[in-house]
Tab-separated table of N, CA and C in Angstrom:
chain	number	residue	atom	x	y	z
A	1	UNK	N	1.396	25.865	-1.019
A	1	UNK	CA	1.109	24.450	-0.921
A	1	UNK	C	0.862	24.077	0.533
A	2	UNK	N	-0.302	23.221	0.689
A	2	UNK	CA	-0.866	22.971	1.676
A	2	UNK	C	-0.081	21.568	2.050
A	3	UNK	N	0.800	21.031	3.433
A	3	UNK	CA	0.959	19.751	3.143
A	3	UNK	C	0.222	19.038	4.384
A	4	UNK	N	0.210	18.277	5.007
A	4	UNK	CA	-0.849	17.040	5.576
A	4	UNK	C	0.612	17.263	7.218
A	5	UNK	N	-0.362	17.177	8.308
A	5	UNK	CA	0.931	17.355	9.072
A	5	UNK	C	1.905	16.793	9.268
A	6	UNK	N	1.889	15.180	8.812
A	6	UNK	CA	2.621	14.487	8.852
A	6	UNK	C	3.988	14.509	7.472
A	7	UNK	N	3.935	15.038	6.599
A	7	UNK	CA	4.399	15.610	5.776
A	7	UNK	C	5.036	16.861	5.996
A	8	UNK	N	4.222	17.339	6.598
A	8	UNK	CA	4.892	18.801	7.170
A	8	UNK	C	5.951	18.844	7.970
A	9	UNK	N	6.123	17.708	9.100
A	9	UNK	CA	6.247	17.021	9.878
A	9	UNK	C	8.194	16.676	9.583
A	10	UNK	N	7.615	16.019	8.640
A	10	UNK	CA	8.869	15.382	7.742
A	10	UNK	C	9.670	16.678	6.958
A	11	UNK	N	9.246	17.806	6.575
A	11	UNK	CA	9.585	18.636	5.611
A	11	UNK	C	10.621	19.768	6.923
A	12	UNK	N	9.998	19.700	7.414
A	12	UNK	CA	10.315	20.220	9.241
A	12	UNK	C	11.947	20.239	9.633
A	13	UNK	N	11.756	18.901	9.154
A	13	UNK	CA	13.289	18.028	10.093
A	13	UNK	C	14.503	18.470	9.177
A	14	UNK	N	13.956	18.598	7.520
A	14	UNK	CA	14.974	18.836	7.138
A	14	UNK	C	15.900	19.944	7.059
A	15	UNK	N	17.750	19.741	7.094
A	15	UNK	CA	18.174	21.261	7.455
A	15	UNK	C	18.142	21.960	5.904
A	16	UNK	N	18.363	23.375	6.213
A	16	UNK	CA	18.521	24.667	5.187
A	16	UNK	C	19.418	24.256	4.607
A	17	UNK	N	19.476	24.461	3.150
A	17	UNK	CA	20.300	24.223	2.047
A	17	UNK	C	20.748	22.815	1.656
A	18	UNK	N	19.973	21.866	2.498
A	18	UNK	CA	20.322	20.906	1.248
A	18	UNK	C	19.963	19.993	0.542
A	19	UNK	N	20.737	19.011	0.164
A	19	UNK	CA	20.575	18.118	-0.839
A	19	UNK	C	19.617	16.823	-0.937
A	20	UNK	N	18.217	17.080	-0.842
A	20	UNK	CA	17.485	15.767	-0.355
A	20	UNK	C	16.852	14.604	-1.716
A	21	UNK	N	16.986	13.119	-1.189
A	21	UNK	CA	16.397	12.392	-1.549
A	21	UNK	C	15.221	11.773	-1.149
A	22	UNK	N	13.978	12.354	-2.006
A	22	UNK	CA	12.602	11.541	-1.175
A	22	UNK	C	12.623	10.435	-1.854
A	23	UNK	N	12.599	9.306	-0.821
A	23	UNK	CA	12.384	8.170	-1.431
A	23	UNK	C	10.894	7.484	-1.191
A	24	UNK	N	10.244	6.867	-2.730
A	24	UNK	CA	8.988	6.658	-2.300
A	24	UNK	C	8.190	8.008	-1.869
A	25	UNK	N	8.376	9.137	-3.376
A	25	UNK	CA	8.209	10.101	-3.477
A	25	UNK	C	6.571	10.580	-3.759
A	26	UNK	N	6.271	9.328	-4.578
A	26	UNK	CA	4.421	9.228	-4.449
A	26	UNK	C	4.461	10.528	-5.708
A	27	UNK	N	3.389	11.637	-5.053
A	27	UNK	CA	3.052	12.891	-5.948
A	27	UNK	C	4.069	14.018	-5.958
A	28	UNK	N	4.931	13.725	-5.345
A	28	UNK	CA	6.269	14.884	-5.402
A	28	UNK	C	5.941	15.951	-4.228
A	29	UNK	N	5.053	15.619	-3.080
A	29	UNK	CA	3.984	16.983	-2.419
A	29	UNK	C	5.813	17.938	-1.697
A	30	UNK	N	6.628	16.531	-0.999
A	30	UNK	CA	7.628	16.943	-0.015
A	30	UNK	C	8.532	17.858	-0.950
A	31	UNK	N	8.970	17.300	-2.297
A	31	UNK	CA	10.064	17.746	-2.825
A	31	UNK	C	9.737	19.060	-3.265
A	32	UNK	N	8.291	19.094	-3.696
A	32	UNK	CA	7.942	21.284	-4.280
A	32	UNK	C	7.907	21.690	-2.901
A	33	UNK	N	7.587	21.286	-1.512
A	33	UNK	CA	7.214	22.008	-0.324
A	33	UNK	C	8.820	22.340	-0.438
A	34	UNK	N	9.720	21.641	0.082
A	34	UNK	CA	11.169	21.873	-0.338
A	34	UNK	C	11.854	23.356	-0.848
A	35	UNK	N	11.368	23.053	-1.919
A	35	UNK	CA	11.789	23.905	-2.890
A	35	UNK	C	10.916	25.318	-2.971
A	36	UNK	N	9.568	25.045	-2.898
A	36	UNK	CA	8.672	26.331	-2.595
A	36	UNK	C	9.586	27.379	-1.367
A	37	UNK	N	9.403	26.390	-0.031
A	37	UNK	CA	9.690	27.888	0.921
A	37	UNK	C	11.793	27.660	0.916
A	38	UNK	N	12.496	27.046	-0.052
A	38	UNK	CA	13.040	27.208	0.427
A	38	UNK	C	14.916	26.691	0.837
A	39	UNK	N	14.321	25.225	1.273
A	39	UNK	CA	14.516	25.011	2.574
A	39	UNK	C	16.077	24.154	2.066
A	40	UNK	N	15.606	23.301	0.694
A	40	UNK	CA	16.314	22.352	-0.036
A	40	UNK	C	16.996	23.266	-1.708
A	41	UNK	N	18.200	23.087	-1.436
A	41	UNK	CA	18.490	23.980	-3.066
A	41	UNK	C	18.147	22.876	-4.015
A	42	UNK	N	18.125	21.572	-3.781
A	42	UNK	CA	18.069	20.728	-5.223
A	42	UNK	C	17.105	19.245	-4.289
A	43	UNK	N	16.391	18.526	-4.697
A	43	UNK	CA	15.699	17.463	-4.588
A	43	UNK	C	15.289	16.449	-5.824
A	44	UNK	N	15.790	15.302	-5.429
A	44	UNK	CA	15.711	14.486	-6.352
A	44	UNK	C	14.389	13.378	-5.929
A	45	UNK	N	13.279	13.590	-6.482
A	45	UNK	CA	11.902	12.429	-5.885
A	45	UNK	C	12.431	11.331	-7.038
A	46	UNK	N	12.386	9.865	-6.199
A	46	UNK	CA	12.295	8.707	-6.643
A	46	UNK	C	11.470	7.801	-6.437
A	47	UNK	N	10.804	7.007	-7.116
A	47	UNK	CA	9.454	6.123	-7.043
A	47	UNK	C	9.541	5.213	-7.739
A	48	UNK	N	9.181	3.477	-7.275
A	48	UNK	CA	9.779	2.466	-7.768
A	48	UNK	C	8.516	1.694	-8.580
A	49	UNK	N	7.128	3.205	-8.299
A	49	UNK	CA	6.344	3.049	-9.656
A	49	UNK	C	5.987	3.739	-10.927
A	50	UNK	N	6.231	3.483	-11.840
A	50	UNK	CA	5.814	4.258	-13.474
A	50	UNK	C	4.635	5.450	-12.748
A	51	UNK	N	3.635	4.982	-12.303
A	51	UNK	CA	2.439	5.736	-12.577
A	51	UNK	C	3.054	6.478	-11.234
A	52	UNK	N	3.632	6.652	-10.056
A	52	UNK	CA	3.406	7.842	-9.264
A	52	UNK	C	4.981	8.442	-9.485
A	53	UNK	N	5.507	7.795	-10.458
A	53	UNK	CA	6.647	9.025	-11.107
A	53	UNK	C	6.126	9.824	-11.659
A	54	UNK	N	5.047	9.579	-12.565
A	54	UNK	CA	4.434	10.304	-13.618
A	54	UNK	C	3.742	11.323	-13.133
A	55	UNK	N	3.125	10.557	-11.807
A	55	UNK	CA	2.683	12.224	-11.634
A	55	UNK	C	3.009	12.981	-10.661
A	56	UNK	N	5.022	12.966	-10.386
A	56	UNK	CA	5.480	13.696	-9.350
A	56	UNK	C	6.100	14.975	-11.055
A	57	UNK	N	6.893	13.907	-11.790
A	57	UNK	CA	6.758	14.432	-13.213
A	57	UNK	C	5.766	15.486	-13.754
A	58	UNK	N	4.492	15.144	-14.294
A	58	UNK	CA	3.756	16.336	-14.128
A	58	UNK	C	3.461	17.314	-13.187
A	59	UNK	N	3.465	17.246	-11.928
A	59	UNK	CA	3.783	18.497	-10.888
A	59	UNK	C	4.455	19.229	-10.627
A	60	UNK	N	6.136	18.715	-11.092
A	60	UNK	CA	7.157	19.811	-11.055
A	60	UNK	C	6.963	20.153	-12.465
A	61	UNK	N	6.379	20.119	-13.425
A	61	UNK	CA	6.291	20.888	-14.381
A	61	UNK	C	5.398	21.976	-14.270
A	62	UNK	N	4.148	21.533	-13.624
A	62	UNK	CA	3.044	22.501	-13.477
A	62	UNK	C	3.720	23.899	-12.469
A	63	UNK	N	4.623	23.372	-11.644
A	63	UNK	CA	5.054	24.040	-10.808
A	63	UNK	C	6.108	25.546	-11.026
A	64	UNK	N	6.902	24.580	-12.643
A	64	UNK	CA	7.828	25.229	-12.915
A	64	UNK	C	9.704	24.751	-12.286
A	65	UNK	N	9.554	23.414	-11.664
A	65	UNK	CA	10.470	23.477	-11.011
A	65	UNK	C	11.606	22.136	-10.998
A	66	UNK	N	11.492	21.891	-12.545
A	66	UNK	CA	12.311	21.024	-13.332
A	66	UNK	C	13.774	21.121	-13.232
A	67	UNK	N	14.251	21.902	-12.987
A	67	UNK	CA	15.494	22.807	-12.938
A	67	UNK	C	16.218	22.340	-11.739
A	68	UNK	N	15.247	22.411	-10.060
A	68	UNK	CA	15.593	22.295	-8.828
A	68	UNK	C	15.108	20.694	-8.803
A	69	UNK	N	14.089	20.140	-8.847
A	69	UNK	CA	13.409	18.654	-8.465
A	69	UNK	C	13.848	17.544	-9.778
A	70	UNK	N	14.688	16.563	-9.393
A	70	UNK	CA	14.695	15.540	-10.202
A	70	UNK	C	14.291	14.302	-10.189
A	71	UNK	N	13.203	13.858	-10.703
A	71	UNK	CA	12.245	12.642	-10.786
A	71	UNK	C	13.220	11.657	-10.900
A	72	UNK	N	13.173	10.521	-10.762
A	72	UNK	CA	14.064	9.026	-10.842
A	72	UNK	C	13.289	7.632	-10.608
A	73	UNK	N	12.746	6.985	-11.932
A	73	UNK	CA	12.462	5.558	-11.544
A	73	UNK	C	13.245	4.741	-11.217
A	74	UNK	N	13.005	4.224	-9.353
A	74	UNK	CA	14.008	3.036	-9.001
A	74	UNK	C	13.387	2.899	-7.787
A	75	UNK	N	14.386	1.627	-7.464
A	75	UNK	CA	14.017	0.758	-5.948
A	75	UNK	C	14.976	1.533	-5.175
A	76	UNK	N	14.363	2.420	-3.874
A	76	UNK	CA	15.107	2.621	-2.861
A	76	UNK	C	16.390	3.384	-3.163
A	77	UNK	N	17.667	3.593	-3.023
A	77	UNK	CA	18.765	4.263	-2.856
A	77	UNK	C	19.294	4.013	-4.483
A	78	UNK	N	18.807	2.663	-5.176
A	78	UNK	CA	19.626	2.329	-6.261
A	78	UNK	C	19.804	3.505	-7.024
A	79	UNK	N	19.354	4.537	-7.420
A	79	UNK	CA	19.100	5.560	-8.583
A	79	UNK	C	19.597	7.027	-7.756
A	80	UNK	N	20.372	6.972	-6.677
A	80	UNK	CA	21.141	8.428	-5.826
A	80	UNK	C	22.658	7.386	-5.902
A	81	UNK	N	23.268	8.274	-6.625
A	81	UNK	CA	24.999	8.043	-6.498
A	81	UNK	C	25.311	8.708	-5.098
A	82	UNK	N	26.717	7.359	-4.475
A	82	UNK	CA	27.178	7.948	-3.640
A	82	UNK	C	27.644	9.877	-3.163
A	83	UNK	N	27.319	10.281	-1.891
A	83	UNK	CA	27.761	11.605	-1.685
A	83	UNK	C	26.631	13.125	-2.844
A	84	UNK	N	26.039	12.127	-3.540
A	84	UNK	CA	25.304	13.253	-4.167
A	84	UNK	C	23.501	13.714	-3.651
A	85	UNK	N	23.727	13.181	-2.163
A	85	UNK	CA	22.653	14.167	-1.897
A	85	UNK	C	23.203	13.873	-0.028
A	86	UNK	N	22.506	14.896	0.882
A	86	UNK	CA	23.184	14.889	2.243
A	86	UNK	C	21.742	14.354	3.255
A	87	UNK	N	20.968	14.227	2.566
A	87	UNK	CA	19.471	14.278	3.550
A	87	UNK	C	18.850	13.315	2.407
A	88	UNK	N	18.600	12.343	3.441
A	88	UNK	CA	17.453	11.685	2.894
A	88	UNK	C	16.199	11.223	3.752
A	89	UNK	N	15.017	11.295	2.488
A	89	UNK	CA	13.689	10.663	3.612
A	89	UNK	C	13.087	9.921	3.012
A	90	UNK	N	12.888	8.937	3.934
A	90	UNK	CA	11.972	7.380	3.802
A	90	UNK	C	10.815	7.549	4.656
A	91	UNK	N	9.536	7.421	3.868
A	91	UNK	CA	8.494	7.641	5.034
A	91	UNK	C	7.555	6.695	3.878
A	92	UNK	N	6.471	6.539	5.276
A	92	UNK	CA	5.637	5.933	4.467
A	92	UNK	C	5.759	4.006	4.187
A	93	UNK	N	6.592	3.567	4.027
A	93	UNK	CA	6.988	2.385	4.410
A	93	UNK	C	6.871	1.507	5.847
A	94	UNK	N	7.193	0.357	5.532
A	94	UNK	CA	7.331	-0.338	7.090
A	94	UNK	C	8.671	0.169	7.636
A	95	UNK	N	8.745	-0.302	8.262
A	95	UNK	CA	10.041	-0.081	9.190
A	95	UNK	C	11.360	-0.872	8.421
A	96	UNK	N	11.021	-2.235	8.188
A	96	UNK	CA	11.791	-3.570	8.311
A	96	UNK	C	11.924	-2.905	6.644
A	97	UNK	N	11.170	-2.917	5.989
A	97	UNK	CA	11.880	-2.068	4.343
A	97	UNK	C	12.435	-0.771	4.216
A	98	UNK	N	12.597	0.111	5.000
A	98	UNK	CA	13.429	1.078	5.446
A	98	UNK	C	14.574	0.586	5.645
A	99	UNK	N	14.590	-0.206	7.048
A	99	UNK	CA	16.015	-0.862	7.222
A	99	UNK	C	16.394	-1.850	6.046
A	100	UNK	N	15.730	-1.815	4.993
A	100	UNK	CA	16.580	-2.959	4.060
A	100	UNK	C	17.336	-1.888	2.833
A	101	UNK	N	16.143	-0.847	3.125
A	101	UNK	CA	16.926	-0.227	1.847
A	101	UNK	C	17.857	0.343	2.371
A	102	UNK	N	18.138	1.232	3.412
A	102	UNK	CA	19.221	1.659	4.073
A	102	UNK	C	20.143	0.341	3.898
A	103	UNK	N	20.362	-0.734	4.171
A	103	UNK	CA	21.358	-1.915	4.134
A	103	UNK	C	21.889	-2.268	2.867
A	104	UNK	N	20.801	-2.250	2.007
A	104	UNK	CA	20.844	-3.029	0.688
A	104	UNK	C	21.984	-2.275	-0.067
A	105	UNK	N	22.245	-0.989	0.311
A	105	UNK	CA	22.728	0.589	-0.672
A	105	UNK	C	23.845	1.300	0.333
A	106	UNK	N	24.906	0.575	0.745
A	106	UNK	CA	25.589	0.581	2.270
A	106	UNK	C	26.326	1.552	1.684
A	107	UNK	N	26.721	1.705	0.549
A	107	UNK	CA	27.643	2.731	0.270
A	107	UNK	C	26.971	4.008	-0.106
A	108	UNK	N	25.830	3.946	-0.574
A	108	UNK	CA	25.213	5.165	-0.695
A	108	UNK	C	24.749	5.938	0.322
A	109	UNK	N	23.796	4.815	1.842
A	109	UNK	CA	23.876	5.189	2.849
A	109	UNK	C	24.969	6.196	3.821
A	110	UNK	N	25.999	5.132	3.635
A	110	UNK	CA	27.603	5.513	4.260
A	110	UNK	C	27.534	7.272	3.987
A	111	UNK	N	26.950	7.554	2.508
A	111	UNK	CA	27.651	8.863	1.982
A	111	UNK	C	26.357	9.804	2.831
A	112	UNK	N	25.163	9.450	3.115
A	112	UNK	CA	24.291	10.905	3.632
A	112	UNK	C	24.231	11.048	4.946
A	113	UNK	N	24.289	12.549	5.174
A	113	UNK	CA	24.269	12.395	6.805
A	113	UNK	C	23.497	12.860	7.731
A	114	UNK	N	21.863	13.487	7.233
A	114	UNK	CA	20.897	12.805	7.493
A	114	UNK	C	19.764	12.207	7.057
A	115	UNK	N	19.206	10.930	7.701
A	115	UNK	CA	17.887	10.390	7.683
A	115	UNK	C	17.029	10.986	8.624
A	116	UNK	N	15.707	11.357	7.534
A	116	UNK	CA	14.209	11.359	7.938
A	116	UNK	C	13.385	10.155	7.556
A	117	UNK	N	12.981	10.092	8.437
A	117	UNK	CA	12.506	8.313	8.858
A	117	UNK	C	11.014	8.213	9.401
A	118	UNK	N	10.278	7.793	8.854
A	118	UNK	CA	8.252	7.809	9.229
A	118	UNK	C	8.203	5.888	9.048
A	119	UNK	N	8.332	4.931	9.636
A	119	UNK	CA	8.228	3.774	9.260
A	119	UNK	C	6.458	3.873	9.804
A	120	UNK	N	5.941	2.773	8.988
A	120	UNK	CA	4.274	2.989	9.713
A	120	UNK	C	4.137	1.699	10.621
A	121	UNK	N	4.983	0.722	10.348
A	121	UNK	CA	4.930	-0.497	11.203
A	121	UNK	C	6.443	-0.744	11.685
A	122	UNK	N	6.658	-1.506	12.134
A	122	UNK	CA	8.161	-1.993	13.139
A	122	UNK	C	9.425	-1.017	13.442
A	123	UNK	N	8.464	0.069	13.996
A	123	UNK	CA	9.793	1.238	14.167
A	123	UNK	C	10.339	0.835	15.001
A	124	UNK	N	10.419	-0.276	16.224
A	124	UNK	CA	11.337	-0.907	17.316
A	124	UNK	C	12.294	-1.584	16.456
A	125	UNK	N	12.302	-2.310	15.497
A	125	UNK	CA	12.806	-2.897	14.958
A	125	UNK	C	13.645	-1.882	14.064
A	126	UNK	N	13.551	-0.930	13.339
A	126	UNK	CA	14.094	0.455	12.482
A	126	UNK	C	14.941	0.559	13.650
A	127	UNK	N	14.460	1.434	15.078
A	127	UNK	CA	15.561	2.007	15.652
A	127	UNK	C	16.580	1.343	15.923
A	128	UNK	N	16.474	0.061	16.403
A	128	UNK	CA	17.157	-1.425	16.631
A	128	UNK	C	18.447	-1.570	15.317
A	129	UNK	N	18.048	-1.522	14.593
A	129	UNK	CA	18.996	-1.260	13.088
A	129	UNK	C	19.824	-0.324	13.282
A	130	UNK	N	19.218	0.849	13.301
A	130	UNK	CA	20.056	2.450	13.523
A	130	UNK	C	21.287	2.665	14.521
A	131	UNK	N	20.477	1.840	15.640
A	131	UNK	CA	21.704	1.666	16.373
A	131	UNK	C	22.586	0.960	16.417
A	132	UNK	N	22.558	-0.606	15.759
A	132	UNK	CA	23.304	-1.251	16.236
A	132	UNK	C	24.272	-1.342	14.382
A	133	UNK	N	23.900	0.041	13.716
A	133	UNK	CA	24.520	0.703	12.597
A	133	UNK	C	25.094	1.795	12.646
A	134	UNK	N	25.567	2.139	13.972
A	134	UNK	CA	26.722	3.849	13.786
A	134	UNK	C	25.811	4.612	13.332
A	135	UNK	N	24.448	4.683	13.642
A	135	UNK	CA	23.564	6.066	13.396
A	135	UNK	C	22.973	6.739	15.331
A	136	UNK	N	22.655	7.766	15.598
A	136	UNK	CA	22.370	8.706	16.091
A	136	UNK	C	21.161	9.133	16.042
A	137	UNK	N	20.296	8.465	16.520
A	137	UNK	CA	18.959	9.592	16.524
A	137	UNK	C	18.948	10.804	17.710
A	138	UNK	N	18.426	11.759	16.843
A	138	UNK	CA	19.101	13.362	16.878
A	138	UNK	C	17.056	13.394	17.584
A	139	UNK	N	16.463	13.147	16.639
A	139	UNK	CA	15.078	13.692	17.004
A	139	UNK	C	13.787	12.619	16.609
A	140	UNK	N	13.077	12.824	17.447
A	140	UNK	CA	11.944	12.099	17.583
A	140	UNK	C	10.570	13.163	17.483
A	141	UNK	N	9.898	12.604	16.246
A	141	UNK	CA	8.544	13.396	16.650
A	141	UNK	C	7.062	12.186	16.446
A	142	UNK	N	6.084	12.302	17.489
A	142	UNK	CA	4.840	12.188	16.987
A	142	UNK	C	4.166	12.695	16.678
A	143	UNK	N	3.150	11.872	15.599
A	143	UNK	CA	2.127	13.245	14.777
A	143	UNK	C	0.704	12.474	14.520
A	144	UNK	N	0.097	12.928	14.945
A	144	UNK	CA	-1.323	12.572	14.925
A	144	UNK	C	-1.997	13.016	13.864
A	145	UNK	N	-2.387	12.493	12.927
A	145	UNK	CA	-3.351	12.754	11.379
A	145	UNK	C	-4.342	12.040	11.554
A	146	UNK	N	-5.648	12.152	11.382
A	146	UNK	CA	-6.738	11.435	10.812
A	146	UNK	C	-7.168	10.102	11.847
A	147	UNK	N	-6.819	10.368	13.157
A	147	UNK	CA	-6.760	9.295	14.531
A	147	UNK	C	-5.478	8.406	14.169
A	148	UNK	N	-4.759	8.361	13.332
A	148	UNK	CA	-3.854	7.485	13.087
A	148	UNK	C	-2.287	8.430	14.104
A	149	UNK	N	-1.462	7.924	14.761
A	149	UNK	CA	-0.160	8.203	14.922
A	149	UNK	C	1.042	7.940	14.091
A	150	UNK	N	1.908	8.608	13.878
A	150	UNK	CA	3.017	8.259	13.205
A	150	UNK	C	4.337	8.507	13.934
A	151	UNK	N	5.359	8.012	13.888
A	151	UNK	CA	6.898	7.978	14.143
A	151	UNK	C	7.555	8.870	13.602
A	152	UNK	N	8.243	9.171	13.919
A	152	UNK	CA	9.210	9.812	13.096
A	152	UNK	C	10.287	10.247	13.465
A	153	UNK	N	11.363	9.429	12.693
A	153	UNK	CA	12.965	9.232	13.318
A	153	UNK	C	13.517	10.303	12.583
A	154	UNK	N	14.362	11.185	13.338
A	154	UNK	CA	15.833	12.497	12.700
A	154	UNK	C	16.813	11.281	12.940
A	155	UNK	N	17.621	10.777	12.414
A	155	UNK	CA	18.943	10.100	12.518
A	155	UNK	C	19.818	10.467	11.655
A	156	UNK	N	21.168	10.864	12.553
A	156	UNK	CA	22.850	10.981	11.818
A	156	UNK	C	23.023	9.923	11.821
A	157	UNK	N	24.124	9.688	10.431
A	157	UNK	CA	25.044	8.626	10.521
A	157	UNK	C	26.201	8.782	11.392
A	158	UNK	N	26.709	8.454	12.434
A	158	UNK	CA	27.998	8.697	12.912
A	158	UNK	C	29.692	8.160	12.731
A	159	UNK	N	30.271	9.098	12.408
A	159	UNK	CA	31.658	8.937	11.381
A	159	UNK	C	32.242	8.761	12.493
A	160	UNK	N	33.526	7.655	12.029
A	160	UNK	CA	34.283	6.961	12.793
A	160	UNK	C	35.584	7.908	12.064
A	161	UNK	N	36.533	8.505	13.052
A	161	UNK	CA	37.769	8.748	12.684
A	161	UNK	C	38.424	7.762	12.451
């Protein structure tokens, strides 16, 4: 599987072995790259539309990889129970709806410990959140696709003893 660099980008950041939630999962491309080389033992893609569940749905079938990737219609964090995944990525969104869904889902947030983060508009405003929320940005990348630039935030949550 071929992915787009900015995707690649994102697939990059995440660590070996674990537990990711793509949120605003679209065609499922991140969650089989995942699972193809590797990288993620289990991925759950969620999409808060019928039609691009359906066809993250038909891809892990074509793929074979029903077993490892679990599809989920919902808004944002609502549809990942607390502590049951360790990595999550939001890309593709604005910034300012990133930071809402991260807010909106404080306890589900609370439980992962890291975010991959691509906002396409108000990433001053995203990092602005992150910080002044006990998160850690660990890594920063830019990525140039198609003359367009993109962001892209690595952030820990940071645990308070």
């Amino acid at each position: 599987m071929k992915l787009s660099e900015r995707l690649l980008t994102l697939a990059n950041l995440v660590p070996k072995n674990s537990i990711v939630a793509d949120i605003g999962t679209d065609h499922g491309y991140i969650p089989a790259y995942l699972i193809e080389n590797k990288i993620s033992k289990k991925v759950i893609g969620t999409d808060i539309s019928k039609g691009s569940l359906d066809k993250i749905i038909e891809y892990v079938k074509e793929l074979g990889f029903e077993d490892k990737i679990d599809s989920r219609l919902g808004d944002g964090l609502e549809v990942i129970k607390p502590y049951e995944v360790d990595t999550v990525i939001i890309a593709g969104m604005g910034g300012l709806l990133i930071r809402d869904i991260l807010e909106k889902h404080k306890e589900i947030s609370n439980s992962i410990i890291d975010f991959i983060l691509q906002p396409m508009v108000a990433a001053k405003e995203l990092r602005q959140y992150l910080i002044e929320n006990n998160f850690e940005i660990i890594k920063e990348e830019l990525v140039k696709e198609e003359n367009k630039y993109y962001e892209i935030i690595h952030a820990k949550k940071v645990k308070h003893l």
